[in-house]
Amino acid sequence: MCAGETMEAAIEIKDLWKGFGKNIVLRGVNLKVERGEKIAILGPNGAGKTTLLRIISGQLKPTKGEIKVFGSVPWKMVEVRREIGLVSHSSYLYKDLTAMENLKFYAKLYGVETEIKDVLEVVGLYSHRNKRVSTFSRGMEQRLSIARMLLASPEILLLDELTAGLDFEGKDSVLGYITENFSDKTIMMVGHDFEELERICDKGILLDGKIKAIGSLSEIKGIYGVSD
Amino acid sequence: MRDGNPGSNVVSDSIQIAIKDLKVELRSKNTLNFMLLFAFLTTAIFSFSIPPNIVQRSAPALLWIVFLFVGINGYARAFLREVDEKTIDGLKMVARPESILFGKILYNLSIMLIIEFILLPIFVALFDLQVHDPVLLLLSVTLGNVGFVIVTSSLSVLVIRSRARELLLPVILFPLLFPIVTSTISAISASIVAGSQNIGDPLLLILIYSAVMLIVSSLTIEDAMSE
């Protein structure tokens, strides 16, 4: 962020609708996320949690409504998308390339000179750096996907089922790293494990097509527990 | 946002994407092997089926039919692979749509050159063609293929998420390829049969048409790629 630049909200969403054919997934979502906020998104399957993160990341274009990330429309501007790190169900990794080749490729596109060795060590994959991703287990692929996200030190982290497929040690190490190194960044996290969500987020929203409730994570936990 | 991010350079991003695609292809050889095999088979079948007395006249069209068959099936793979492996969304987050398009075009051009340099001598030998001007033949085939790659790469974006994409792509492609096909066949005919006369016009048409397609696709790629 440059000195003198206005401090817009990290994410601003107004009356956001998204449909896939006749299936309307998001119905008029309104949300403002300030810089540095850490928000857990809770809701049942099919509530639109992943769709919301994909719209924020610029992968999807809204059907109706407005989305702004740092004051710009993410699906229109790659400069904004590069500020967003997304870990989701897809790893976005090339199966025929090695772990190192995948990270080098993304690092070149991000225009960063991050020490890839360090990132691989954080996710515990340095000894597997020259293996093709096609030989990786689901957990190893998820770790590499996290490494890909960490490469560019994004300003906004969108974490969709971050620890899916990770063993206990892996979960602890990744959550610890994010808590330690991204304390000043904006984070939106989708998950079903409250213990994990509580390690990173302090605020929560309950989503089911539209935002049903917003508040502290413990409040949302109570509401979600009752309504579930 | 970061200032002066060197990663936002369309040219260098396109090159990186093309290099990555080549690396993936040379390792998996999914597309290249299939394209070469298909090209050899089609050429062999044509060489046995065409009577020798009409070879000189029909060779340009036959050669181009081989390239059409091979290219339509092969060039779209560059985008389809990204969609099938769901890497396209990751790519969209770091690269401009234009970089992705140009990267795919560069990659397809490399594949095209490999196929052309292997197939062309085999085609000439199998058909026992008397080529009047080999340099012009090479130029005509290469320029025609460049235009073909640009049109195919650009249009394949439009069908990548369609269920019937393999059927839809040729339907959309053939009418738009018409100027390239006719001009290339004229240019190849001129280089084989009638020497270099009248070869300038078709080559110029290919160049202009390719440039127009490239400009139109780079202006529309953002909308074409958005979901």
Tab-separated table of C-alpha atoms in Angstrom:
chain	number	residue	atom	x	y	z
A	1	MET	CA	0.000	0.000	0.000
A	2	CYS	CA	1.447	3.351	-1.002
A	3	ALA	CA	1.529	6.366	1.276
A	4	GLY	CA	-1.295	8.717	0.399
A	5	GLU	CA	-3.459	6.021	-1.160
A	6	THR	CA	-6.990	6.038	0.228
A	7	MET	CA	-7.814	3.263	2.661
A	8	GLU	CA	-10.764	1.494	1.061
A	9	ALA	CA	-12.261	-1.544	2.725
A	10	ALA	CA	-10.466	-4.745	1.791
A	11	ILE	CA	-13.666	-6.256	0.407
A	12	GLU	CA	-16.975	-4.559	-0.288
A	13	ILE	CA	-19.953	-6.493	-1.594
A	14	LYS	CA	-23.304	-4.917	-2.439
A	15	ASP	CA	-26.441	-6.868	-3.385
A	16	LEU	CA	-24.420	-9.679	-4.945
A	17	TRP	CA	-26.237	-12.358	-6.903
A	18	LYS	CA	-24.739	-15.382	-8.595
A	19	GLY	CA	-26.491	-18.085	-10.534
A	20	PHE	CA	-25.379	-21.013	-12.641
A	21	GLY	CA	-28.149	-21.417	-15.182
A	22	LYS	CA	-31.387	-21.684	-13.219
A	23	ASN	CA	-29.607	-22.451	-9.961
A	24	ILE	CA	-29.281	-19.228	-7.963
A	25	VAL	CA	-26.532	-19.755	-5.407
A	26	LEU	CA	-26.108	-16.275	-3.933
A	27	ARG	CA	-29.132	-14.035	-3.437
A	28	GLY	CA	-28.327	-10.470	-2.530
A	29	VAL	CA	-25.215	-10.722	-0.352
A	30	ASN	CA	-24.051	-7.509	1.332
A	31	LEU	CA	-20.757	-7.521	3.199
A	32	LYS	CA	-17.958	-5.160	4.118
A	33	VAL	CA	-14.635	-6.580	5.285
A	34	GLU	CA	-12.116	-4.129	6.692
A	35	ARG	CA	-8.376	-4.593	6.251
A	36	GLY	CA	-6.946	-7.052	8.717
A	37	GLU	CA	-10.287	-8.613	9.641
A	38	LYS	CA	-10.434	-12.364	9.957
A	39	ILE	CA	-13.811	-13.819	9.170
A	40	ALA	CA	-15.026	-17.398	9.237
A	41	ILE	CA	-17.799	-18.279	6.794
A	42	LEU	CA	-20.155	-20.921	8.057
A	43	GLY	CA	-23.145	-22.504	6.453
A	44	PRO	CA	-24.598	-25.766	5.196
A	45	ASN	CA	-23.483	-27.499	1.995
A	46	GLY	CA	-24.630	-25.585	-1.083
A	47	ALA	CA	-24.922	-22.342	0.893
A	48	GLY	CA	-22.640	-20.547	-1.588
A	49	LYS	CA	-19.508	-20.328	0.570
A	50	THR	CA	-17.117	-21.481	-2.163
A	51	THR	CA	-18.938	-19.436	-4.803
A	52	LEU	CA	-18.576	-16.327	-2.640
A	53	LEU	CA	-14.824	-16.906	-2.258
A	54	ARG	CA	-14.461	-17.541	-6.006
A	55	ILE	CA	-16.233	-14.259	-6.776
A	56	ILE	CA	-14.022	-12.363	-4.334
A	57	SER	CA	-10.943	-13.963	-5.922
A	58	GLY	CA	-12.050	-12.826	-9.384
A	59	GLN	CA	-12.482	-16.326	-10.764
A	60	LEU	CA	-16.214	-15.772	-11.171
A	61	LYS	CA	-18.160	-12.773	-12.379
A	62	PRO	CA	-21.301	-11.908	-10.409
A	63	THR	CA	-24.650	-12.260	-12.158
A	64	LYS	CA	-25.814	-9.035	-10.511
A	65	GLY	CA	-24.508	-6.639	-7.886
A	66	GLU	CA	-21.170	-5.152	-7.027
A	67	ILE	CA	-17.921	-6.562	-5.673
A	68	LYS	CA	-14.849	-4.515	-4.931
A	69	VAL	CA	-11.508	-5.592	-3.530
A	70	PHE	CA	-9.303	-2.667	-2.490
A	71	GLY	CA	-11.698	-0.490	-4.505
A	72	SER	CA	-11.325	-2.440	-7.758
A	73	VAL	CA	-13.381	-5.090	-9.478
A	74	PRO	CA	-11.455	-8.364	-9.060
A	75	TRP	CA	-12.690	-10.215	-12.153
A	76	LYS	CA	-11.606	-7.265	-14.285
A	77	MET	CA	-8.171	-6.545	-12.796
A	78	VAL	CA	-5.344	-9.029	-12.504
A	79	GLU	CA	-3.427	-6.624	-10.246
A	80	VAL	CA	-6.179	-7.086	-7.640
A	81	ARG	CA	-6.368	-10.835	-8.145
A	82	ARG	CA	-2.627	-11.082	-7.490
A	83	GLU	CA	-3.207	-9.637	-4.031
A	84	ILE	CA	-5.490	-12.541	-3.209
A	85	GLY	CA	-4.270	-15.959	-2.144
A	86	LEU	CA	-6.848	-18.693	-2.559
A	87	VAL	CA	-6.676	-22.248	-1.326
A	88	SER	CA	-9.714	-24.191	-2.418
A	89	HIS	CA	-10.891	-27.644	-3.440
A	90	SER	CA	-8.782	-27.391	-6.620
A	91	SER	CA	-5.036	-27.116	-6.145
A	92	TYR	CA	-4.392	-25.268	-9.469
A	93	LEU	CA	-1.224	-27.343	-9.827
A	94	TYR	CA	0.100	-29.034	-12.952
A	95	LYS	CA	0.264	-32.783	-12.394
A	96	ASP	CA	3.050	-33.381	-14.929
A	97	LEU	CA	5.342	-30.783	-13.359
A	98	THR	CA	7.338	-31.256	-10.170
A	99	ALA	CA	6.574	-29.360	-6.963
A	100	MET	CA	9.525	-27.051	-7.626
A	101	GLU	CA	8.546	-26.426	-11.272
A	102	ASN	CA	4.984	-25.567	-10.271
A	103	LEU	CA	6.129	-23.040	-7.685
A	104	LYS	CA	8.756	-21.538	-10.010
A	105	PHE	CA	6.110	-21.085	-12.703
A	106	TYR	CA	3.712	-19.300	-10.346
A	107	ALA	CA	6.522	-17.240	-8.817
A	108	LYS	CA	7.479	-15.951	-12.274
A	109	LEU	CA	3.879	-14.992	-13.041
A	110	TYR	CA	3.525	-13.282	-9.662
A	111	GLY	CA	6.785	-11.489	-10.391
A	112	VAL	CA	8.153	-12.397	-6.968
A	113	GLU	CA	11.555	-13.680	-6.030
A	114	THR	CA	10.428	-15.563	-2.951
A	115	GLU	CA	12.816	-18.248	-1.793
A	116	ILE	CA	10.901	-21.288	-2.952
A	117	LYS	CA	12.993	-23.515	-0.694
A	118	ASP	CA	11.662	-21.662	2.381
A	119	VAL	CA	8.041	-21.969	1.277
A	120	LEU	CA	8.482	-25.690	0.589
A	121	GLU	CA	10.016	-26.134	4.032
A	122	VAL	CA	7.064	-24.393	5.687
A	123	VAL	CA	4.659	-26.928	4.164
A	124	GLY	CA	7.059	-29.816	4.748
A	125	LEU	CA	7.608	-30.689	1.110
A	126	TYR	CA	11.220	-29.716	0.524
A	127	SER	CA	12.385	-33.331	0.326
A	128	HIS	CA	9.681	-33.968	-2.311
A	129	ARG	CA	10.554	-30.908	-4.402
A	130	ASN	CA	11.628	-32.869	-7.482
A	131	LYS	CA	8.680	-35.254	-7.527
A	132	ARG	CA	5.854	-34.793	-9.984
A	133	VAL	CA	2.574	-33.629	-8.472
A	134	SER	CA	0.846	-36.647	-10.070
A	135	THR	CA	2.677	-38.844	-7.532
A	136	PHE	CA	1.493	-36.763	-4.550
A	137	SER	CA	-1.196	-37.821	-2.089
A	138	ARG	CA	-4.214	-35.532	-1.549
A	139	GLY	CA	-2.607	-34.122	1.588
A	140	MET	CA	0.708	-33.403	-0.137
A	141	GLU	CA	-1.104	-31.700	-2.999
A	142	GLN	CA	-2.978	-29.535	-0.496
A	143	ARG	CA	0.323	-28.589	1.167
A	144	LEU	CA	1.760	-27.594	-2.196
A	145	SER	CA	-1.365	-25.612	-2.951
A	146	ILE	CA	-0.818	-23.737	0.313
A	147	ALA	CA	2.812	-23.141	-0.705
A	148	ARG	CA	1.584	-21.715	-4.033
A	149	MET	CA	-0.654	-19.323	-2.130
A	150	LEU	CA	2.112	-18.291	0.283
A	151	LEU	CA	4.530	-17.501	-2.568
A	152	ALA	CA	3.190	-14.046	-3.268
A	153	SER	CA	2.541	-13.002	0.354
A	154	PRO	CA	-1.026	-12.002	-0.507
A	155	GLU	CA	-2.884	-9.183	1.238
A	156	ILE	CA	-6.091	-11.221	1.362
A	157	LEU	CA	-6.230	-14.922	2.142
A	158	LEU	CA	-9.266	-16.905	1.058
A	159	LEU	CA	-9.090	-20.295	2.683
A	160	ASP	CA	-11.651	-22.865	1.620
A	161	GLU	CA	-11.288	-26.065	3.647
A	162	LEU	CA	-7.636	-25.151	4.176
A	163	THR	CA	-6.609	-28.261	6.039
A	164	ALA	CA	-8.560	-30.827	4.009
A	165	GLY	CA	-6.396	-33.908	3.613
A	166	LEU	CA	-3.675	-32.733	6.005
A	167	ASP	CA	-2.514	-34.906	8.888
A	168	PHE	CA	-2.512	-33.537	12.459
A	169	GLU	CA	1.076	-32.304	12.275
A	170	GLY	CA	0.468	-30.663	8.895
A	171	LYS	CA	-2.670	-28.896	10.126
A	172	ASP	CA	-0.887	-27.563	13.182
A	173	SER	CA	2.110	-26.350	11.194
A	174	VAL	CA	0.051	-24.591	8.479
A	175	LEU	CA	-2.386	-22.969	10.926
A	176	GLY	CA	0.536	-21.867	13.097
A	177	TYR	CA	2.350	-20.351	10.120
A	178	ILE	CA	-0.717	-18.418	8.974
A	179	THR	CA	-1.476	-17.139	12.487
A	180	GLU	CA	2.123	-16.011	12.913
A	181	ASN	CA	2.848	-14.516	9.488
A	182	PHE	CA	-0.497	-13.165	8.335
A	183	SER	CA	-1.703	-11.495	11.519
A	184	ASP	CA	-2.089	-8.122	9.754
A	185	LYS	CA	-3.713	-9.529	6.598
A	186	THR	CA	-7.376	-9.947	5.738
A	187	ILE	CA	-8.555	-13.536	5.965
A	188	MET	CA	-11.826	-15.207	5.007
A	189	MET	CA	-11.978	-18.838	5.929
A	190	VAL	CA	-14.498	-21.533	5.112
A	191	GLY	CA	-14.491	-24.661	7.235
A	192	HIS	CA	-16.478	-26.921	9.506
A	193	ASP	CA	-13.927	-27.398	12.274
A	194	PHE	CA	-14.547	-24.683	14.888
A	195	GLU	CA	-11.259	-25.343	16.623
A	196	GLU	CA	-9.370	-24.497	13.423
A	197	LEU	CA	-11.567	-21.506	12.619
A	198	GLU	CA	-11.060	-20.120	16.124
A	199	ARG	CA	-7.269	-20.275	15.760
A	200	ILE	CA	-7.423	-17.786	12.896
A	201	CYS	CA	-10.766	-15.943	12.912
A	202	ASP	CA	-12.481	-13.804	15.504
A	203	LYS	CA	-15.567	-12.910	13.517
A	204	GLY	CA	-18.033	-15.088	11.660
A	205	ILE	CA	-20.853	-14.965	9.165
A	206	LEU	CA	-23.585	-17.477	8.600
A	207	LEU	CA	-24.288	-17.858	4.913
A	208	ASP	CA	-27.145	-19.675	3.253
A	209	GLY	CA	-27.662	-18.054	-0.130
A	210	LYS	CA	-27.570	-14.730	1.682
A	211	ILE	CA	-26.028	-13.639	4.946
A	212	LYS	CA	-28.234	-14.875	7.770
A	213	ALA	CA	-26.111	-13.619	10.658
A	214	ILE	CA	-22.901	-11.766	11.309
A	215	GLY	CA	-21.084	-11.389	14.606
A	216	SER	CA	-18.360	-12.789	16.787
A	217	LEU	CA	-17.367	-16.346	15.971
A	218	SER	CA	-18.783	-17.633	19.257
A	219	GLU	CA	-22.161	-15.970	18.538
A	220	ILE	CA	-22.275	-17.456	15.041
A	221	LYS	CA	-21.240	-20.800	16.458
A	222	GLY	CA	-24.233	-20.659	18.780
A	223	ILE	CA	-26.668	-19.676	16.022
A	224	TYR	CA	-25.255	-22.247	13.575
A	225	GLY	CA	-25.338	-24.948	16.222
A	226	VAL	CA	-29.025	-24.249	16.904
A	227	SER	CA	-30.071	-23.877	13.270
A	228	ASP	CA	-28.082	-26.860	12.008
B	1	MET	CA	-1.576	-2.997	-4.134
B	2	ARG	CA	1.985	-3.629	-5.122
B	3	ASP	CA	3.545	-1.018	-7.346
B	4	GLY	CA	5.373	-1.791	-10.545
B	5	ASN	CA	4.791	-5.503	-10.219
B	6	PRO	CA	7.112	-6.988	-12.829
B	7	GLY	CA	4.773	-9.956	-13.096
B	8	SER	CA	2.211	-7.892	-14.993
B	9	ASN	CA	4.159	-7.991	-18.260
B	10	VAL	CA	2.010	-9.563	-20.973
B	11	VAL	CA	4.970	-10.637	-23.137
B	12	SER	CA	6.983	-12.345	-20.399
B	13	ASP	CA	3.855	-13.943	-18.890
B	14	SER	CA	2.874	-15.321	-22.303
B	15	ILE	CA	6.336	-16.808	-22.756
B	16	GLN	CA	6.232	-18.367	-19.284
B	17	ILE	CA	2.831	-19.920	-19.998
B	18	ALA	CA	4.029	-21.269	-23.368
B	19	ILE	CA	7.194	-22.733	-21.805
B	20	LYS	CA	5.122	-24.342	-19.060
B	21	ASP	CA	2.739	-25.856	-21.633
B	22	LEU	CA	5.647	-27.189	-23.709
B	23	LYS	CA	7.210	-28.716	-20.615
B	24	VAL	CA	3.916	-30.386	-19.694
B	25	GLU	CA	3.400	-31.602	-23.263
B	26	LEU	CA	6.916	-32.925	-23.791
B	27	ARG	CA	6.610	-34.811	-20.523
B	28	SER	CA	3.148	-36.272	-21.080
B	29	LYS	CA	3.238	-36.288	-24.933
B	30	ASN	CA	-0.543	-36.613	-24.842
B	31	THR	CA	-1.197	-34.236	-27.703
B	32	LEU	CA	1.954	-34.288	-29.826
B	33	ASN	CA	2.111	-38.068	-30.279
B	34	PHE	CA	-1.543	-38.204	-31.190
B	35	MET	CA	-1.222	-35.322	-33.667
B	36	LEU	CA	1.829	-36.840	-35.380
B	37	LEU	CA	0.255	-40.272	-35.608
B	38	PHE	CA	-2.935	-38.784	-37.007
B	39	ALA	CA	-0.939	-36.759	-39.556
B	40	PHE	CA	1.039	-39.824	-40.726
B	41	LEU	CA	-2.075	-41.953	-41.035
B	42	THR	CA	-3.999	-39.363	-43.027
B	43	THR	CA	-1.011	-38.700	-45.307
B	44	ALA	CA	-0.468	-42.422	-45.889
B	45	ILE	CA	-4.143	-43.030	-46.712
B	46	PHE	CA	-4.196	-40.098	-49.135
B	47	SER	CA	-0.958	-41.199	-50.810
B	48	PHE	CA	-2.407	-44.643	-51.536
B	49	SER	CA	-5.806	-43.338	-52.645
B	50	ILE	CA	-4.930	-40.472	-54.996
B	51	PRO	CA	-4.105	-41.379	-58.629
B	52	PRO	CA	-0.589	-40.159	-59.560
B	53	ASN	CA	-1.840	-38.103	-62.527
B	54	ILE	CA	-3.786	-35.680	-60.299
B	55	VAL	CA	-1.287	-35.498	-57.426
B	56	GLN	CA	0.321	-32.196	-58.464
B	57	ARG	CA	-3.067	-30.465	-58.633
B	58	SER	CA	-4.681	-31.992	-55.565
B	59	ALA	CA	-1.635	-32.033	-53.261
B	60	PRO	CA	-2.075	-28.487	-51.850
B	61	ALA	CA	-5.650	-29.189	-50.774
B	62	LEU	CA	-4.726	-32.616	-49.403
B	63	LEU	CA	-1.821	-31.222	-47.435
B	64	TRP	CA	-4.061	-28.598	-45.945
B	65	ILE	CA	-6.768	-31.152	-45.095
B	66	VAL	CA	-4.145	-33.079	-43.117
B	67	PHE	CA	-3.149	-29.931	-41.209
B	68	LEU	CA	-6.820	-29.063	-40.610
B	69	PHE	CA	-7.664	-32.467	-39.184
B	70	VAL	CA	-4.585	-32.515	-36.989
B	71	GLY	CA	-4.906	-28.904	-35.839
B	72	ILE	CA	-8.602	-28.865	-34.992
B	73	ASN	CA	-8.142	-31.852	-32.735
B	74	GLY	CA	-4.836	-30.729	-31.305
B	75	TYR	CA	-4.674	-26.972	-30.881
B	76	ALA	CA	-7.798	-26.703	-28.737
B	77	ARG	CA	-6.142	-29.074	-26.245
B	78	ALA	CA	-4.017	-26.242	-24.877
B	79	PHE	CA	-7.092	-24.626	-23.316
B	80	LEU	CA	-9.078	-27.814	-22.759
B	81	ARG	CA	-6.316	-29.326	-20.626
B	82	GLU	CA	-6.344	-26.266	-18.337
B	83	VAL	CA	-10.118	-26.541	-17.944
B	84	ASP	CA	-10.144	-30.315	-17.416
B	85	GLU	CA	-7.427	-30.091	-14.756
B	86	LYS	CA	-9.050	-26.960	-13.282
B	87	THR	CA	-5.773	-25.063	-13.506
B	88	ILE	CA	-7.360	-22.334	-15.627
B	89	ASP	CA	-8.783	-20.648	-12.499
B	90	GLY	CA	-5.365	-20.567	-10.856
B	91	LEU	CA	-3.891	-19.116	-14.025
B	92	LYS	CA	-6.614	-16.465	-14.240
B	93	MET	CA	-5.680	-15.262	-10.761
B	94	VAL	CA	-2.093	-14.438	-11.726
B	95	ALA	CA	-2.096	-13.691	-15.441
B	96	ARG	CA	-4.038	-11.344	-17.657
B	97	PRO	CA	-6.454	-13.096	-20.046
B	98	GLU	CA	-4.399	-11.725	-22.967
B	99	SER	CA	-1.247	-13.341	-21.547
B	100	ILE	CA	-3.053	-16.662	-21.298
B	101	LEU	CA	-4.302	-16.371	-24.895
B	102	PHE	CA	-0.919	-15.337	-26.309
B	103	GLY	CA	0.779	-18.048	-24.257
B	104	LYS	CA	-1.508	-20.665	-25.753
B	105	ILE	CA	-0.933	-19.282	-29.252
B	106	LEU	CA	2.849	-19.394	-28.748
B	107	TYR	CA	2.645	-22.945	-27.442
B	108	ASN	CA	0.454	-24.056	-30.348
B	109	LEU	CA	2.832	-22.374	-32.806
B	110	SER	CA	5.710	-24.406	-31.356
B	111	ILE	CA	3.722	-27.632	-31.665
B	112	MET	CA	2.717	-26.618	-35.189
B	113	LEU	CA	6.346	-26.027	-36.213
B	114	ILE	CA	7.395	-29.435	-34.859
B	115	ILE	CA	4.613	-31.153	-36.809
B	116	GLU	CA	5.224	-29.103	-39.946
B	117	PHE	CA	8.945	-29.845	-40.080
B	118	ILE	CA	8.337	-33.562	-39.608
B	119	LEU	CA	5.284	-33.892	-41.834
B	120	LEU	CA	6.158	-31.679	-44.807
B	121	PRO	CA	9.195	-33.684	-46.089
B	122	ILE	CA	7.281	-36.941	-45.580
B	123	PHE	CA	4.297	-35.570	-47.508
B	124	VAL	CA	6.495	-34.376	-50.393
B	125	ALA	CA	8.314	-37.725	-50.506
B	126	LEU	CA	5.209	-39.924	-50.253
B	127	PHE	CA	3.405	-38.039	-53.012
B	128	ASP	CA	6.587	-37.675	-55.062
B	129	LEU	CA	5.768	-33.977	-55.453
B	130	GLN	CA	7.757	-31.790	-57.847
B	131	VAL	CA	8.061	-28.597	-55.833
B	132	HIS	CA	8.856	-25.554	-57.969
B	133	ASP	CA	9.901	-23.323	-55.097
B	134	PRO	CA	10.553	-25.117	-51.765
B	135	VAL	CA	11.161	-21.861	-49.862
B	136	LEU	CA	7.812	-20.450	-50.916
B	137	LEU	CA	6.132	-23.747	-50.117
B	138	LEU	CA	7.562	-23.607	-46.603
B	139	LEU	CA	6.556	-19.961	-46.258
B	140	SER	CA	3.004	-20.608	-47.472
B	141	VAL	CA	2.472	-23.617	-45.211
B	142	THR	CA	3.979	-21.813	-42.206
B	143	LEU	CA	1.969	-18.617	-42.679
B	144	GLY	CA	-1.205	-20.601	-43.269
B	145	ASN	CA	-0.548	-22.582	-40.121
B	146	VAL	CA	0.162	-19.420	-38.117
B	147	GLY	CA	-3.244	-18.046	-39.151
B	148	PHE	CA	-4.865	-21.394	-38.405
B	149	VAL	CA	-3.294	-21.543	-34.938
B	150	ILE	CA	-4.395	-17.984	-34.106
B	151	VAL	CA	-8.010	-18.622	-35.147
B	152	THR	CA	-8.208	-22.044	-33.467
B	153	SER	CA	-6.577	-20.924	-30.213
B	154	SER	CA	-8.799	-17.844	-30.012
B	155	LEU	CA	-12.036	-19.669	-30.708
B	156	SER	CA	-11.348	-22.649	-28.503
B	157	VAL	CA	-11.791	-20.326	-25.499
B	158	LEU	CA	-15.425	-19.886	-26.470
B	159	VAL	CA	-16.247	-23.596	-26.309
B	160	ILE	CA	-14.064	-24.809	-23.440
B	161	ARG	CA	-16.934	-25.020	-20.981
B	162	SER	CA	-19.440	-26.437	-23.442
B	163	ARG	CA	-20.474	-30.072	-23.038
B	164	ALA	CA	-20.341	-30.755	-26.780
B	165	ARG	CA	-17.135	-28.785	-27.285
B	166	GLU	CA	-15.474	-31.333	-29.616
B	167	LEU	CA	-18.446	-31.043	-31.992
B	168	LEU	CA	-19.049	-27.353	-31.463
B	169	LEU	CA	-15.504	-26.199	-32.206
B	170	PRO	CA	-15.326	-27.349	-35.859
B	171	VAL	CA	-18.801	-25.911	-36.498
B	172	ILE	CA	-17.654	-22.487	-35.304
B	173	LEU	CA	-14.177	-22.819	-36.782
B	174	PHE	CA	-14.758	-23.880	-40.389
B	175	PRO	CA	-16.587	-20.738	-41.569
B	176	LEU	CA	-13.995	-18.497	-39.904
B	177	LEU	CA	-11.114	-20.545	-41.298
B	178	PHE	CA	-12.427	-20.288	-44.846
B	179	PRO	CA	-10.287	-17.262	-45.881
B	180	ILE	CA	-7.154	-18.883	-44.416
B	181	VAL	CA	-7.822	-22.260	-46.035
B	182	THR	CA	-8.504	-20.885	-49.528
B	183	SER	CA	-5.593	-18.435	-49.396
B	184	THR	CA	-3.132	-21.048	-48.148
B	185	ILE	CA	-4.179	-23.578	-50.787
B	186	SER	CA	-3.727	-20.888	-53.489
B	187	ALA	CA	-0.289	-20.007	-52.125
B	188	ILE	CA	0.798	-23.647	-51.873
B	189	SER	CA	-0.464	-24.305	-55.431
B	190	ALA	CA	1.533	-21.345	-56.689
B	191	SER	CA	4.691	-22.586	-54.984
B	192	ILE	CA	4.292	-26.135	-56.285
B	193	VAL	CA	2.836	-25.665	-59.758
B	194	ALA	CA	3.004	-22.177	-61.103
B	195	GLY	CA	6.086	-20.789	-59.435
B	196	SER	CA	5.999	-17.658	-57.321
B	197	GLN	CA	3.542	-15.696	-59.471
B	198	ASN	CA	0.258	-14.643	-57.757
B	199	ILE	CA	1.561	-15.787	-54.399
B	200	GLY	CA	1.707	-12.330	-52.813
B	201	ASP	CA	-2.059	-11.740	-52.589
B	202	PRO	CA	-2.990	-14.919	-50.706
B	203	LEU	CA	-0.054	-14.506	-48.323
B	204	LEU	CA	-1.031	-10.892	-47.651
B	205	LEU	CA	-4.624	-11.928	-47.028
B	206	ILE	CA	-3.482	-14.559	-44.515
B	207	LEU	CA	-1.353	-11.964	-42.712
B	208	ILE	CA	-4.128	-9.368	-42.549
B	209	TYR	CA	-6.789	-11.879	-41.531
B	210	SER	CA	-4.535	-13.335	-38.813
B	211	ALA	CA	-3.749	-9.856	-37.477
B	212	VAL	CA	-7.455	-8.933	-37.379
B	213	MET	CA	-8.334	-12.179	-35.576
B	214	LEU	CA	-5.521	-11.611	-33.087
B	215	ILE	CA	-6.712	-8.078	-32.323
B	216	VAL	CA	-10.379	-9.096	-32.027
B	217	SER	CA	-9.584	-12.051	-29.773
B	218	SER	CA	-7.280	-10.040	-27.518
B	219	LEU	CA	-10.046	-7.444	-27.099
B	220	THR	CA	-12.709	-10.010	-26.285
B	221	ILE	CA	-10.714	-12.608	-24.345
B	222	GLU	CA	-11.550	-11.138	-20.929
B	223	ASP	CA	-15.290	-11.577	-21.468
B	224	ALA	CA	-14.801	-14.912	-23.203
B	225	MET	CA	-12.923	-16.269	-20.213
B	226	SER	CA	-15.157	-14.941	-17.472
B	227	GLU	CA	-17.694	-17.320	-15.954
